[in-house]
Amino acid sequence: MSIIDYGWDENFYSECKEKQEQGMFPARVIADYGQILRVIADSGELLVNRPINKNGDGIQIAVGDWILLQYDDEIRSERICTVLKRKTKFSRAAAGIEVKEQIVASNVDTVFIIQSLNRDFNMKRLERYLIAAWNSGAMPVVVLTKADLCDDVESKKSLAFETAPGVEVHAISCVTGEGIEEIRKYFGRGKTVALLGSSGVGKSTFVNLLAGGEVLKTQDIREDDSRGRHTTTHRELVLLPGGGVVMDTPGMRTLLPWEADEGMEIMFGDVEEIVRSCRFYDCGHGNEPGCAVREALESGKLEEKRWNSWLKLQKEMAHLEAKKEGKLRLKEKQWGRQIAKIQKENKKY
Ligand SMILES: Nc1nc2c(ncn2[C@@H]2O[C@H](COP(=O)(O)OP(=O)(O)OP(=O)(O)O)[C@@H](O)[C@H]2O)c(=O)[nH]1
Ligand SMILES: [Mg+2]
Ligand SMILES: [Zn+2]
């Protein structure tokens, strides 16, 4: 095994050649346990501490990140020195009140957006995942699981295809093996695929199938409401015997992309174009004259469903942007106060 199997490439090397000459060596983060990260280097697996910033908070390091380590005599173990520039990153607004980016997957080539064909199938959710995936820089692929539990696979596949134009859609079953062979094409030496989706859709079951053994824990979904039990609790990269690495992740309850510009344009460019052609720049799309949205809705050019999706997402994203701005202003204010304090202190002397 070498780190090339985990996706190490020449470009990373050129970026950190000098540092490697100073005795630092590259590794990839393969599991995140909070304070502790499991990483893989050419010498094997290591456990290292998550570095802390000057406020005492853990630094954002995600599974999939490439880092440089160095042996530290003082702590008698390896220490993380640098996180190398990410090729791709799938980010969402972290759950909770704090406005924070959460990197869900880093340096992945392909994102499998997973939904199950029985209970989890939801096109509005798919839209959100697609926006975040397009923004991540990785290639999205839609994977619909549990085909064995569904009797209208083809119609659901077409619905997903309509929602995700230009994206490949696969239906698979980990019970019958249906569709598994076709999906192997996304895996290959050094390629990373991340599995993202709600709890209980079968992400870990799929990893076990690819790995050819029980490497991850899986669990039945709840009978009363068919929801998953949040069995997987940390992100983890698994090296596959046939080549390639796959990232299992805990099921996500909600997904609000951290940034949406490019993803939003790809997914809703047609809607945005209509909005832009309203006569008034601040059109509320109600009774204003020359409202292109109303016209498009009436003529059927714009589907009500799509309009509502865009409107809701747009609102949430605008709200997130406002919160980001607020946080920035707060920081500036604190900074301003600090400077004023220093100036005042200086005047004393
Ligand atoms: N019938 C059927 N059941 C499946 C299939 N794939 C997974 N399951 C079952 O779905 C349940 C949930 O699977 P998991 O692999 O634990 O789901 P997960 O997506 O990893 O869930 P979290 O870790 O909670 O995010 C298990 O009981 C699996 O056996 C499938 O293709 N067909
Ligand atoms: Mg799981
Ligand atoms: Zn309008």
mmCIF file of C-alpha atoms and ligand atoms in Angstrom:
data_model
loop_
_atom_site.group_PDB
_atom_site.id
_atom_site.type_symbol
_atom_site.label_atom_id
_atom_site.label_comp_id
_atom_site.label_asym_id
_atom_site.label_seq_id
_atom_site.Cartn_x
_atom_site.Cartn_y
_atom_site.Cartn_z
ATOM 1 C CA MET A 1 0.000 0.000 0.000
ATOM 2 C CA SER A 2 1.173 3.507 -0.811
ATOM 3 C CA ILE A 3 -0.537 6.857 -0.509
ATOM 4 C CA ILE A 4 -0.961 6.799 -4.290
ATOM 5 C CA ASP A 5 -3.670 4.198 -3.650
ATOM 6 C CA TYR A 6 -5.376 6.860 -1.563
ATOM 7 C CA GLY A 7 -5.219 9.443 -4.332
ATOM 8 C CA TRP A 8 -1.909 11.216 -3.691
ATOM 9 C CA ASP A 9 -0.912 13.029 -6.865
ATOM 10 C CA GLU A 10 1.963 14.961 -8.329
ATOM 11 C CA ASN A 11 0.218 18.324 -7.978
ATOM 12 C CA PHE A 12 0.150 17.953 -4.227
ATOM 13 C CA TYR A 13 3.834 17.129 -4.335
ATOM 14 C CA SER A 14 4.836 20.264 -6.226
ATOM 15 C CA GLU A 15 2.874 22.309 -3.724
ATOM 16 C CA CYS A 16 4.787 21.008 -0.746
ATOM 17 C CA LYS A 17 8.132 19.846 -2.098
ATOM 18 C CA GLU A 18 10.080 22.307 0.013
ATOM 19 C CA LYS A 19 8.310 21.331 3.195
ATOM 20 C CA GLN A 20 8.899 17.675 2.493
ATOM 21 C CA GLU A 21 12.560 18.461 2.229
ATOM 22 C CA GLN A 22 12.321 19.916 5.736
ATOM 23 C CA GLY A 23 11.169 16.568 7.055
ATOM 24 C CA MET A 24 7.432 16.905 6.781
ATOM 25 C CA PHE A 25 5.605 14.051 5.156
ATOM 26 C CA PRO A 26 2.163 13.726 3.537
ATOM 27 C CA ALA A 27 -0.785 11.778 4.869
ATOM 28 C CA ARG A 28 -4.510 11.661 4.230
ATOM 29 C CA VAL A 29 -7.173 11.990 6.908
ATOM 30 C CA ILE A 30 -9.195 8.768 6.803
ATOM 31 C CA ALA A 31 -11.406 9.057 9.890
ATOM 32 C CA ASP A 32 -12.630 11.824 12.135
ATOM 33 C CA TYR A 33 -13.292 11.071 15.816
ATOM 34 C CA GLY A 34 -13.565 14.695 16.917
ATOM 35 C CA GLN A 35 -10.380 15.541 18.824
ATOM 36 C CA ILE A 36 -8.532 12.667 17.221
ATOM 37 C CA LEU A 37 -8.026 12.023 13.539
ATOM 38 C CA ARG A 38 -6.906 8.799 11.929
ATOM 39 C CA VAL A 39 -4.544 9.395 9.038
ATOM 40 C CA ILE A 40 -2.689 7.232 6.563
ATOM 41 C CA ALA A 41 0.886 7.834 5.463
ATOM 42 C CA ASP A 42 3.269 5.684 3.461
ATOM 43 C CA SER A 43 4.497 4.235 6.749
ATOM 44 C CA GLY A 44 0.975 3.176 7.767
ATOM 45 C CA GLU A 45 -1.890 4.438 9.890
ATOM 46 C CA LEU A 46 -1.456 6.965 12.707
ATOM 47 C CA LEU A 47 -3.678 8.707 15.233
ATOM 48 C CA VAL A 48 -3.029 12.418 15.579
ATOM 49 C CA ASN A 49 -4.560 15.289 17.507
ATOM 50 C CA ARG A 50 -6.685 17.853 15.777
ATOM 51 C CA PRO A 51 -4.714 21.118 15.884
ATOM 52 C CA ILE A 52 -6.213 23.982 17.850
ATOM 53 C CA ASN A 53 -6.349 27.626 16.797
ATOM 54 C CA LYS A 54 -5.484 30.551 19.057
ATOM 55 C CA ASN A 55 -9.034 30.664 20.463
ATOM 56 C CA GLY A 56 -8.717 27.067 21.533
ATOM 57 C CA ASP A 57 -11.132 25.803 18.877
ATOM 58 C CA GLY A 58 -10.375 22.787 16.737
ATOM 59 C CA ILE A 59 -9.210 23.679 13.235
ATOM 60 C CA GLN A 60 -11.465 22.604 10.402
ATOM 61 C CA ILE A 61 -9.898 19.467 9.004
ATOM 62 C CA ALA A 62 -12.118 17.097 7.088
ATOM 63 C CA VAL A 63 -11.930 13.471 6.139
ATOM 64 C CA GLY A 64 -10.277 13.317 2.749
ATOM 65 C CA ASP A 65 -7.905 16.187 3.501
ATOM 66 C CA TRP A 66 -4.251 15.838 2.608
ATOM 67 C CA ILE A 67 -2.008 17.069 5.376
ATOM 68 C CA LEU A 68 1.677 17.346 6.199
ATOM 69 C CA LEU A 69 2.880 15.738 9.397
ATOM 70 C CA GLN A 70 6.061 16.170 11.331
ATOM 71 C CA TYR A 71 7.474 14.283 14.262
ATOM 72 C CA ASP A 72 7.430 16.507 17.320
ATOM 73 C CA ASP A 73 10.055 15.648 19.964
ATOM 74 C CA GLU A 74 8.168 17.444 22.693
ATOM 75 C CA ILE A 75 4.971 15.452 22.392
ATOM 76 C CA ARG A 76 6.800 12.405 21.108
ATOM 77 C CA SER A 77 4.389 11.933 18.293
ATOM 78 C CA GLU A 78 3.398 13.312 14.921
ATOM 79 C CA ARG A 79 1.814 16.706 14.657
ATOM 80 C CA ILE A 80 -0.250 18.169 11.816
ATOM 81 C CA CYS A 81 1.613 21.133 10.279
ATOM 82 C CA THR A 82 -0.408 22.013 7.205
ATOM 83 C CA VAL A 83 -3.591 21.170 5.390
ATOM 84 C CA LEU A 84 -2.902 21.100 1.661
ATOM 85 C CA LYS A 85 -5.165 23.009 -0.668
ATOM 86 C CA ARG A 86 -8.360 21.056 -1.300
ATOM 87 C CA LYS A 87 -9.077 19.987 -4.880
ATOM 88 C CA THR A 88 -12.791 19.778 -4.107
ATOM 89 C CA LYS A 89 -14.924 20.261 -1.025
ATOM 90 C CA PHE A 90 -18.554 19.493 -0.326
ATOM 91 C CA SER A 91 -19.754 21.980 2.299
ATOM 92 C CA ARG A 92 -22.962 22.707 4.101
ATOM 93 C CA ALA A 93 -24.091 25.168 6.724
ATOM 94 C CA ALA A 94 -23.417 23.334 9.995
ATOM 95 C CA ALA A 95 -26.523 22.306 11.920
ATOM 96 C CA GLY A 96 -27.107 24.435 15.049
ATOM 97 C CA ILE A 97 -27.266 28.125 15.773
ATOM 98 C CA GLU A 98 -23.713 29.076 14.962
ATOM 99 C CA VAL A 99 -23.080 30.207 11.381
ATOM 100 C CA LYS A 100 -20.339 27.842 10.377
ATOM 101 C CA GLU A 101 -19.159 25.980 7.331
ATOM 102 C CA GLN A 102 -19.000 22.241 7.745
ATOM 103 C CA ILE A 103 -16.848 20.433 5.229
ATOM 104 C CA VAL A 104 -18.561 17.119 4.726
ATOM 105 C CA ALA A 105 -16.118 15.627 2.235
ATOM 106 C CA SER A 106 -12.787 16.845 0.935
ATOM 107 C CA ASN A 107 -10.784 15.937 -2.164
ATOM 108 C CA VAL A 108 -13.395 13.626 -3.596
ATOM 109 C CA ASP A 109 -13.672 13.006 -7.320
ATOM 110 C CA THR A 110 -17.243 11.773 -7.361
ATOM 111 C CA VAL A 111 -20.146 12.417 -5.018
ATOM 112 C CA PHE A 112 -22.791 9.721 -4.884
ATOM 113 C CA ILE A 113 -26.042 11.361 -3.860
ATOM 114 C CA ILE A 114 -27.902 8.464 -2.333
ATOM 115 C CA GLN A 115 -31.624 8.091 -1.830
ATOM 116 C CA SER A 116 -33.554 4.893 -1.315
ATOM 117 C CA LEU A 117 -36.275 3.966 -3.771
ATOM 118 C CA ASN A 118 -38.789 3.205 -1.073
ATOM 119 C CA ARG A 119 -39.087 5.797 1.689
ATOM 120 C CA ASP A 120 -36.385 8.363 1.190
ATOM 121 C CA PHE A 121 -37.128 9.274 -2.438
ATOM 122 C CA ASN A 122 -37.503 13.085 -2.495
ATOM 123 C CA MET A 123 -36.762 15.359 -5.417
ATOM 124 C CA LYS A 124 -36.587 18.594 -3.417
ATOM 125 C CA ARG A 125 -33.882 17.063 -1.278
ATOM 126 C CA LEU A 126 -32.113 15.878 -4.413
ATOM 127 C CA GLU A 127 -32.037 19.454 -5.742
ATOM 128 C CA ARG A 128 -30.240 20.654 -2.613
ATOM 129 C CA TYR A 129 -27.662 17.899 -2.733
ATOM 130 C CA LEU A 130 -27.058 18.631 -6.396
ATOM 131 C CA ILE A 131 -26.487 22.325 -5.761
ATOM 132 C CA ALA A 132 -23.947 21.553 -3.049
ATOM 133 C CA ALA A 133 -22.352 18.865 -5.204
ATOM 134 C CA TRP A 134 -21.978 21.117 -8.257
ATOM 135 C CA ASN A 135 -20.470 23.745 -6.011
ATOM 136 C CA SER A 136 -18.023 21.249 -4.545
ATOM 137 C CA GLY A 137 -16.115 20.760 -7.780
ATOM 138 C CA ALA A 138 -16.669 16.996 -7.666
ATOM 139 C CA MET A 139 -18.869 15.145 -10.142
ATOM 140 C CA PRO A 140 -22.312 14.234 -8.839
ATOM 141 C CA VAL A 141 -23.941 10.863 -9.564
ATOM 142 C CA VAL A 142 -27.393 9.913 -8.318
ATOM 143 C CA VAL A 143 -27.643 6.458 -6.774
ATOM 144 C CA LEU A 144 -31.057 5.093 -5.892
ATOM 145 C CA THR A 145 -30.818 2.175 -3.494
ATOM 146 C CA LYS A 146 -33.117 -0.683 -2.432
ATOM 147 C CA ALA A 147 -34.395 -1.357 -5.958
ATOM 148 C CA ASP A 148 -35.587 -4.710 -4.617
ATOM 149 C CA LEU A 149 -38.187 -2.907 -2.493
ATOM 150 C CA CYS A 150 -39.633 -0.813 -5.303
ATOM 151 C CA ASP A 151 -41.942 -1.796 -8.151
ATOM 152 C CA ASP A 152 -41.693 1.362 -10.241
ATOM 153 C CA VAL A 153 -37.938 1.735 -10.514
ATOM 154 C CA GLU A 154 -38.017 3.065 -14.068
ATOM 155 C CA SER A 155 -40.480 5.882 -13.389
ATOM 156 C CA LYS A 156 -38.539 6.974 -10.291
ATOM 157 C CA LYS A 157 -35.315 6.860 -12.263
ATOM 158 C CA SER A 158 -36.807 9.155 -14.905
ATOM 159 C CA LEU A 159 -38.082 11.528 -12.266
ATOM 160 C CA ALA A 160 -34.580 11.723 -10.772
ATOM 161 C CA PHE A 161 -33.148 12.222 -14.235
ATOM 162 C CA GLU A 162 -35.532 15.122 -14.855
ATOM 163 C CA THR A 163 -34.442 16.732 -11.599
ATOM 164 C CA ALA A 164 -30.765 16.129 -12.357
ATOM 165 C CA PRO A 165 -30.267 16.818 -16.060
ATOM 166 C CA GLY A 166 -26.841 15.817 -17.273
ATOM 167 C CA VAL A 167 -26.197 13.639 -14.242
ATOM 168 C CA GLU A 168 -26.045 9.853 -14.369
ATOM 169 C CA VAL A 169 -28.727 8.060 -12.394
ATOM 170 C CA HIS A 170 -28.294 4.481 -11.198
ATOM 171 C CA ALA A 171 -30.671 2.144 -9.410
ATOM 172 C CA ILE A 172 -29.022 -0.524 -7.294
ATOM 173 C CA SER A 173 -29.849 -3.201 -4.777
ATOM 174 C CA CYS A 174 -27.383 -4.493 -2.244
ATOM 175 C CA VAL A 175 -29.692 -7.480 -1.733
ATOM 176 C CA THR A 176 -30.002 -8.732 -5.326
ATOM 177 C CA GLY A 177 -26.822 -7.118 -6.676
ATOM 178 C CA GLU A 178 -28.776 -5.265 -9.349
ATOM 179 C CA GLY A 179 -26.890 -2.317 -10.855
ATOM 180 C CA ILE A 180 -23.711 -2.920 -8.845
ATOM 181 C CA GLU A 181 -21.491 -3.882 -11.782
ATOM 182 C CA GLU A 182 -22.312 -0.671 -13.678
ATOM 183 C CA ILE A 183 -21.405 1.441 -10.705
ATOM 184 C CA ARG A 184 -17.940 -0.014 -10.315
ATOM 185 C CA LYS A 185 -16.737 2.190 -13.166
ATOM 186 C CA TYR A 186 -16.512 5.170 -10.790
ATOM 187 C CA PHE A 187 -13.902 3.392 -8.700
ATOM 188 C CA GLY A 188 -10.309 3.023 -9.718
ATOM 189 C CA ARG A 189 -6.853 3.370 -8.193
ATOM 190 C CA GLY A 190 -6.496 6.739 -6.484
ATOM 191 C CA LYS A 191 -10.107 7.772 -7.117
ATOM 192 C CA THR A 192 -12.279 8.888 -4.205
ATOM 193 C CA VAL A 193 -16.042 8.516 -4.088
ATOM 194 C CA ALA A 194 -18.108 9.970 -1.214
ATOM 195 C CA LEU A 195 -21.501 8.564 -0.246
ATOM 196 C CA LEU A 196 -23.922 11.218 0.954
ATOM 197 C CA GLY A 197 -27.570 10.964 1.929
ATOM 198 C CA SER A 198 -30.090 10.512 4.715
ATOM 199 C CA SER A 199 -29.765 7.940 7.463
ATOM 200 C CA GLY A 200 -30.888 4.437 6.589
ATOM 201 C CA VAL A 201 -30.588 4.639 2.798
ATOM 202 C CA GLY A 202 -27.903 1.949 2.822
ATOM 203 C CA LYS A 203 -24.612 3.844 2.534
ATOM 204 C CA SER A 204 -22.643 1.599 4.886
ATOM 205 C CA THR A 205 -24.270 -1.534 3.450
ATOM 206 C CA PHE A 206 -23.031 -0.433 0.020
ATOM 207 C CA VAL A 207 -19.494 0.147 1.329
ATOM 208 C CA ASN A 208 -19.470 -3.342 2.827
ATOM 209 C CA LEU A 209 -20.583 -4.798 -0.476
ATOM 210 C CA LEU A 210 -17.828 -2.958 -2.360
ATOM 211 C CA ALA A 211 -15.240 -3.898 0.248
ATOM 212 C CA GLY A 212 -16.339 -7.533 0.132
ATOM 213 C CA GLY A 213 -16.817 -7.854 3.902
ATOM 214 C CA GLU A 214 -18.295 -6.317 7.032
ATOM 215 C CA VAL A 215 -16.011 -3.349 7.529
ATOM 216 C CA LEU A 216 -18.729 -0.986 8.742
ATOM 217 C CA LYS A 217 -21.679 -1.348 11.059
ATOM 218 C CA THR A 218 -25.172 -1.231 9.549
ATOM 219 C CA GLN A 219 -28.552 -1.366 11.188
ATOM 220 C CA ASP A 220 -32.228 -1.861 10.318
ATOM 221 C CA ILE A 221 -34.250 1.272 9.852
ATOM 222 C CA ARG A 222 -36.982 2.014 12.429
ATOM 223 C CA GLU A 223 -40.220 0.183 11.764
ATOM 224 C CA ASP A 224 -42.590 2.850 13.038
ATOM 225 C CA ASP A 225 -41.536 5.657 10.684
ATOM 226 C CA SER A 226 -39.058 3.994 8.307
ATOM 227 C CA ARG A 227 -36.320 6.381 9.309
ATOM 228 C CA GLY A 228 -32.704 5.461 9.727
ATOM 229 C CA ARG A 229 -31.179 5.159 13.186
ATOM 230 C CA HIS A 230 -28.073 7.249 12.534
ATOM 231 C CA THR A 231 -25.907 4.177 12.818
ATOM 232 C CA THR A 232 -22.778 5.712 11.305
ATOM 233 C CA THR A 233 -21.427 8.444 13.574
ATOM 234 C CA HIS A 234 -18.198 9.493 11.924
ATOM 235 C CA ARG A 235 -16.841 9.930 8.434
ATOM 236 C CA GLU A 236 -14.438 7.341 7.213
ATOM 237 C CA LEU A 237 -12.463 6.436 4.103
ATOM 238 C CA VAL A 238 -12.259 2.788 3.135
ATOM 239 C CA LEU A 239 -9.698 1.434 0.662
ATOM 240 C CA LEU A 240 -11.342 -0.994 -1.744
ATOM 241 C CA PRO A 241 -9.677 -4.241 -2.778
ATOM 242 C CA GLY A 242 -10.387 -3.514 -6.455
ATOM 243 C CA GLY A 243 -8.805 -0.034 -6.221
ATOM 244 C CA GLY A 244 -10.166 3.334 -5.176
ATOM 245 C CA VAL A 245 -11.397 4.702 -1.883
ATOM 246 C CA VAL A 246 -14.936 5.236 -0.721
ATOM 247 C CA MET A 247 -16.047 7.630 1.999
ATOM 248 C CA ASP A 248 -18.895 6.604 4.272
ATOM 249 C CA THR A 249 -20.649 9.444 6.093
ATOM 250 C CA PRO A 250 -23.315 9.730 8.794
ATOM 251 C CA GLY A 251 -26.824 10.323 7.442
ATOM 252 C CA MET A 252 -27.677 14.019 7.186
ATOM 253 C CA ARG A 253 -31.003 15.312 8.474
ATOM 254 C CA THR A 254 -31.002 18.546 6.545
ATOM 255 C CA LEU A 255 -28.813 20.049 3.925
ATOM 256 C CA LEU A 256 -28.337 23.702 3.276
ATOM 257 C CA PRO A 257 -25.431 24.279 0.888
ATOM 258 C CA TRP A 258 -22.808 26.610 2.390
ATOM 259 C CA GLU A 259 -22.467 28.377 -0.934
ATOM 260 C CA ALA A 260 -24.736 28.035 -3.896
ATOM 261 C CA ASP A 261 -23.679 30.404 -6.655
ATOM 262 C CA GLU A 262 -22.445 28.042 -9.293
ATOM 263 C CA GLY A 263 -24.636 25.140 -8.193
ATOM 264 C CA MET A 264 -27.682 27.356 -8.178
ATOM 265 C CA GLU A 265 -26.883 28.591 -11.682
ATOM 266 C CA ILE A 266 -26.497 25.026 -12.971
ATOM 267 C CA MET A 267 -29.660 23.770 -11.292
ATOM 268 C CA PHE A 268 -31.886 26.833 -11.605
ATOM 269 C CA GLY A 269 -30.293 28.976 -14.320
ATOM 270 C CA ASP A 270 -33.525 28.960 -16.348
ATOM 271 C CA VAL A 271 -35.550 30.211 -13.366
ATOM 272 C CA GLU A 272 -32.991 32.899 -12.590
ATOM 273 C CA GLU A 273 -33.092 34.069 -16.174
ATOM 274 C CA ILE A 274 -36.862 34.485 -15.998
ATOM 275 C CA VAL A 275 -36.524 36.391 -12.713
ATOM 276 C CA ARG A 276 -33.968 38.688 -14.325
ATOM 277 C CA SER A 277 -36.343 39.551 -17.132
ATOM 278 C CA CYS A 278 -39.064 40.995 -14.868
ATOM 279 C CA ARG A 279 -39.587 44.655 -15.731
ATOM 280 C CA PHE A 280 -38.761 45.890 -12.226
ATOM 281 C CA TYR A 281 -35.475 44.947 -10.668
ATOM 282 C CA ASP A 282 -37.131 44.498 -7.271
ATOM 283 C CA CYS A 283 -40.238 42.772 -8.630
ATOM 284 C CA GLY A 284 -42.118 40.876 -5.920
ATOM 285 C CA HIS A 285 -43.677 38.627 -8.601
ATOM 286 C CA GLY A 286 -47.156 39.494 -7.398
ATOM 287 C CA ASN A 287 -49.268 41.982 -9.323
ATOM 288 C CA GLU A 288 -46.457 44.098 -10.719
ATOM 289 C CA PRO A 289 -46.782 44.909 -14.393
ATOM 290 C CA GLY A 290 -44.295 43.151 -16.652
ATOM 291 C CA CYS A 291 -43.637 40.281 -14.244
ATOM 292 C CA ALA A 292 -41.909 37.594 -16.302
ATOM 293 C CA VAL A 293 -42.357 35.004 -13.562
ATOM 294 C CA ARG A 294 -46.137 35.331 -13.493
ATOM 295 C CA GLU A 295 -46.230 35.184 -17.252
ATOM 296 C CA ALA A 296 -44.042 32.071 -17.345
ATOM 297 C CA LEU A 297 -46.142 30.385 -14.673
ATOM 298 C CA GLU A 298 -49.334 31.171 -16.579
ATOM 299 C CA SER A 299 -48.030 29.965 -19.917
ATOM 300 C CA GLY A 300 -46.620 26.799 -18.349
ATOM 301 C CA LYS A 301 -43.041 27.707 -19.315
ATOM 302 C CA LEU A 302 -42.161 27.626 -15.625
ATOM 303 C CA GLU A 303 -43.447 24.821 -13.445
ATOM 304 C CA GLU A 304 -45.044 25.865 -10.171
ATOM 305 C CA LYS A 305 -43.055 23.169 -8.386
ATOM 306 C CA ARG A 306 -39.716 24.457 -9.667
ATOM 307 C CA TRP A 307 -40.638 28.024 -8.850
ATOM 308 C CA ASN A 308 -41.506 27.087 -5.284
ATOM 309 C CA SER A 309 -38.259 25.128 -4.898
ATOM 310 C CA TRP A 310 -36.215 28.062 -6.116
ATOM 311 C CA LEU A 311 -38.103 30.541 -3.966
ATOM 312 C CA LYS A 312 -37.614 28.519 -0.788
ATOM 313 C CA LEU A 313 -33.934 27.867 -1.449
ATOM 314 C CA GLN A 314 -33.335 31.455 -2.413
ATOM 315 C CA LYS A 315 -34.845 32.607 0.875
ATOM 316 C CA GLU A 316 -32.799 30.197 2.949
ATOM 317 C CA MET A 317 -29.607 31.113 1.129
ATOM 318 C CA ALA A 318 -30.289 34.836 1.524
ATOM 319 C CA HIS A 319 -30.893 34.259 5.226
ATOM 320 C CA LEU A 320 -27.607 32.361 5.493
ATOM 321 C CA GLU A 321 -25.760 35.123 3.639
ATOM 322 C CA ALA A 322 -27.219 37.718 5.999
ATOM 323 C CA LYS A 323 -26.079 35.675 8.989
ATOM 324 C CA LYS A 324 -22.595 35.319 7.483
ATOM 325 C CA GLU A 325 -22.479 39.100 7.006
ATOM 326 C CA GLY A 326 -23.674 39.668 10.551
ATOM 327 C CA LYS A 327 -20.930 37.436 11.862
ATOM 328 C CA LEU A 328 -18.366 39.257 9.788
ATOM 329 C CA ARG A 329 -19.593 42.625 11.062
ATOM 330 C CA LEU A 330 -19.481 41.367 14.623
ATOM 331 C CA LYS A 331 -15.877 40.306 14.093
ATOM 332 C CA GLU A 332 -15.032 43.690 12.631
ATOM 333 C CA LYS A 333 -16.717 45.386 15.560
ATOM 334 C CA GLN A 334 -14.775 43.316 18.078
ATOM 335 C CA TRP A 335 -11.615 44.032 16.146
ATOM 336 C CA GLY A 336 -12.445 47.744 16.083
ATOM 337 C CA ARG A 337 -13.000 47.729 19.831
ATOM 338 C CA GLN A 338 -9.692 45.996 20.378
ATOM 339 C CA ILE A 339 -7.872 48.589 18.284
ATOM 340 C CA ALA A 340 -9.604 51.442 20.111
ATOM 341 C CA LYS A 341 -8.542 49.900 23.407
ATOM 342 C CA ILE A 342 -4.931 49.616 22.297
ATOM 343 C CA GLN A 343 -4.936 53.214 21.051
ATOM 344 C CA LYS A 344 -6.369 54.381 24.371
ATOM 345 C CA GLU A 345 -3.741 52.427 26.299
ATOM 346 C CA ASN A 346 -1.029 53.929 24.127
ATOM 347 C CA LYS A 347 -2.235 57.435 24.826
ATOM 348 C CA LYS A 348 -1.599 56.906 28.512
ATOM 349 C CA TYR A 349 2.096 56.837 27.953
HETATM 350 N N1 LIG B 1 -33.940 -4.386 0.959
HETATM 351 C C1 LIG B 1 -32.803 -3.721 0.993
HETATM 352 N N2 LIG B 1 -32.324 -3.286 2.165
HETATM 353 C C2 LIG B 1 -31.156 -2.615 2.165
HETATM 354 C C3 LIG B 1 -30.420 -2.350 0.984
HETATM 355 N N3 LIG B 1 -29.330 -1.632 1.307
HETATM 356 C C4 LIG B 1 -29.362 -1.459 2.645
HETATM 357 N N4 LIG B 1 -30.469 -2.049 3.169
HETATM 358 C C5 LIG B 1 -30.863 -2.081 4.584
HETATM 359 O O1 LIG B 1 -31.126 -0.750 5.030
HETATM 360 C C6 LIG B 1 -30.806 -0.642 6.416
HETATM 361 C C7 LIG B 1 -29.941 0.594 6.653
HETATM 362 O O2 LIG B 1 -28.690 0.405 6.039
HETATM 363 P P1 LIG B 1 -27.357 1.179 6.461
HETATM 364 O O3 LIG B 1 -26.312 0.723 5.498
HETATM 365 O O4 LIG B 1 -27.089 1.045 7.906
HETATM 366 O O5 LIG B 1 -27.779 2.681 6.146
HETATM 367 P P2 LIG B 1 -26.875 4.011 6.214
HETATM 368 O O6 LIG B 1 -27.232 4.825 5.038
HETATM 369 O O7 LIG B 1 -25.459 3.649 6.390
HETATM 370 O O8 LIG B 1 -27.457 4.727 7.517
HETATM 371 P P3 LIG B 1 -26.697 5.723 8.577
HETATM 372 O O9 LIG B 1 -25.398 5.109 8.936
HETATM 373 O O10 LIG B 1 -27.638 5.789 9.724
HETATM 374 O O11 LIG B 1 -26.557 7.029 7.854
HETATM 375 C C8 LIG B 1 -30.128 -1.950 6.806
HETATM 376 O O12 LIG B 1 -31.073 -2.767 7.463
HETATM 377 C C9 LIG B 1 -29.742 -2.552 5.488
HETATM 378 O O13 LIG B 1 -29.700 -3.971 5.512
HETATM 379 C C10 LIG B 1 -30.967 -2.832 -0.254
HETATM 380 O O14 LIG B 1 -30.414 -2.645 -1.338
HETATM 381 N N5 LIG B 1 -32.150 -3.505 -0.186
HETATM 382 MG MG MG B 2 -24.101 4.092 7.833
HETATM 383 ZN ZN ZN B 3 -41.617 39.347 -11.306
#
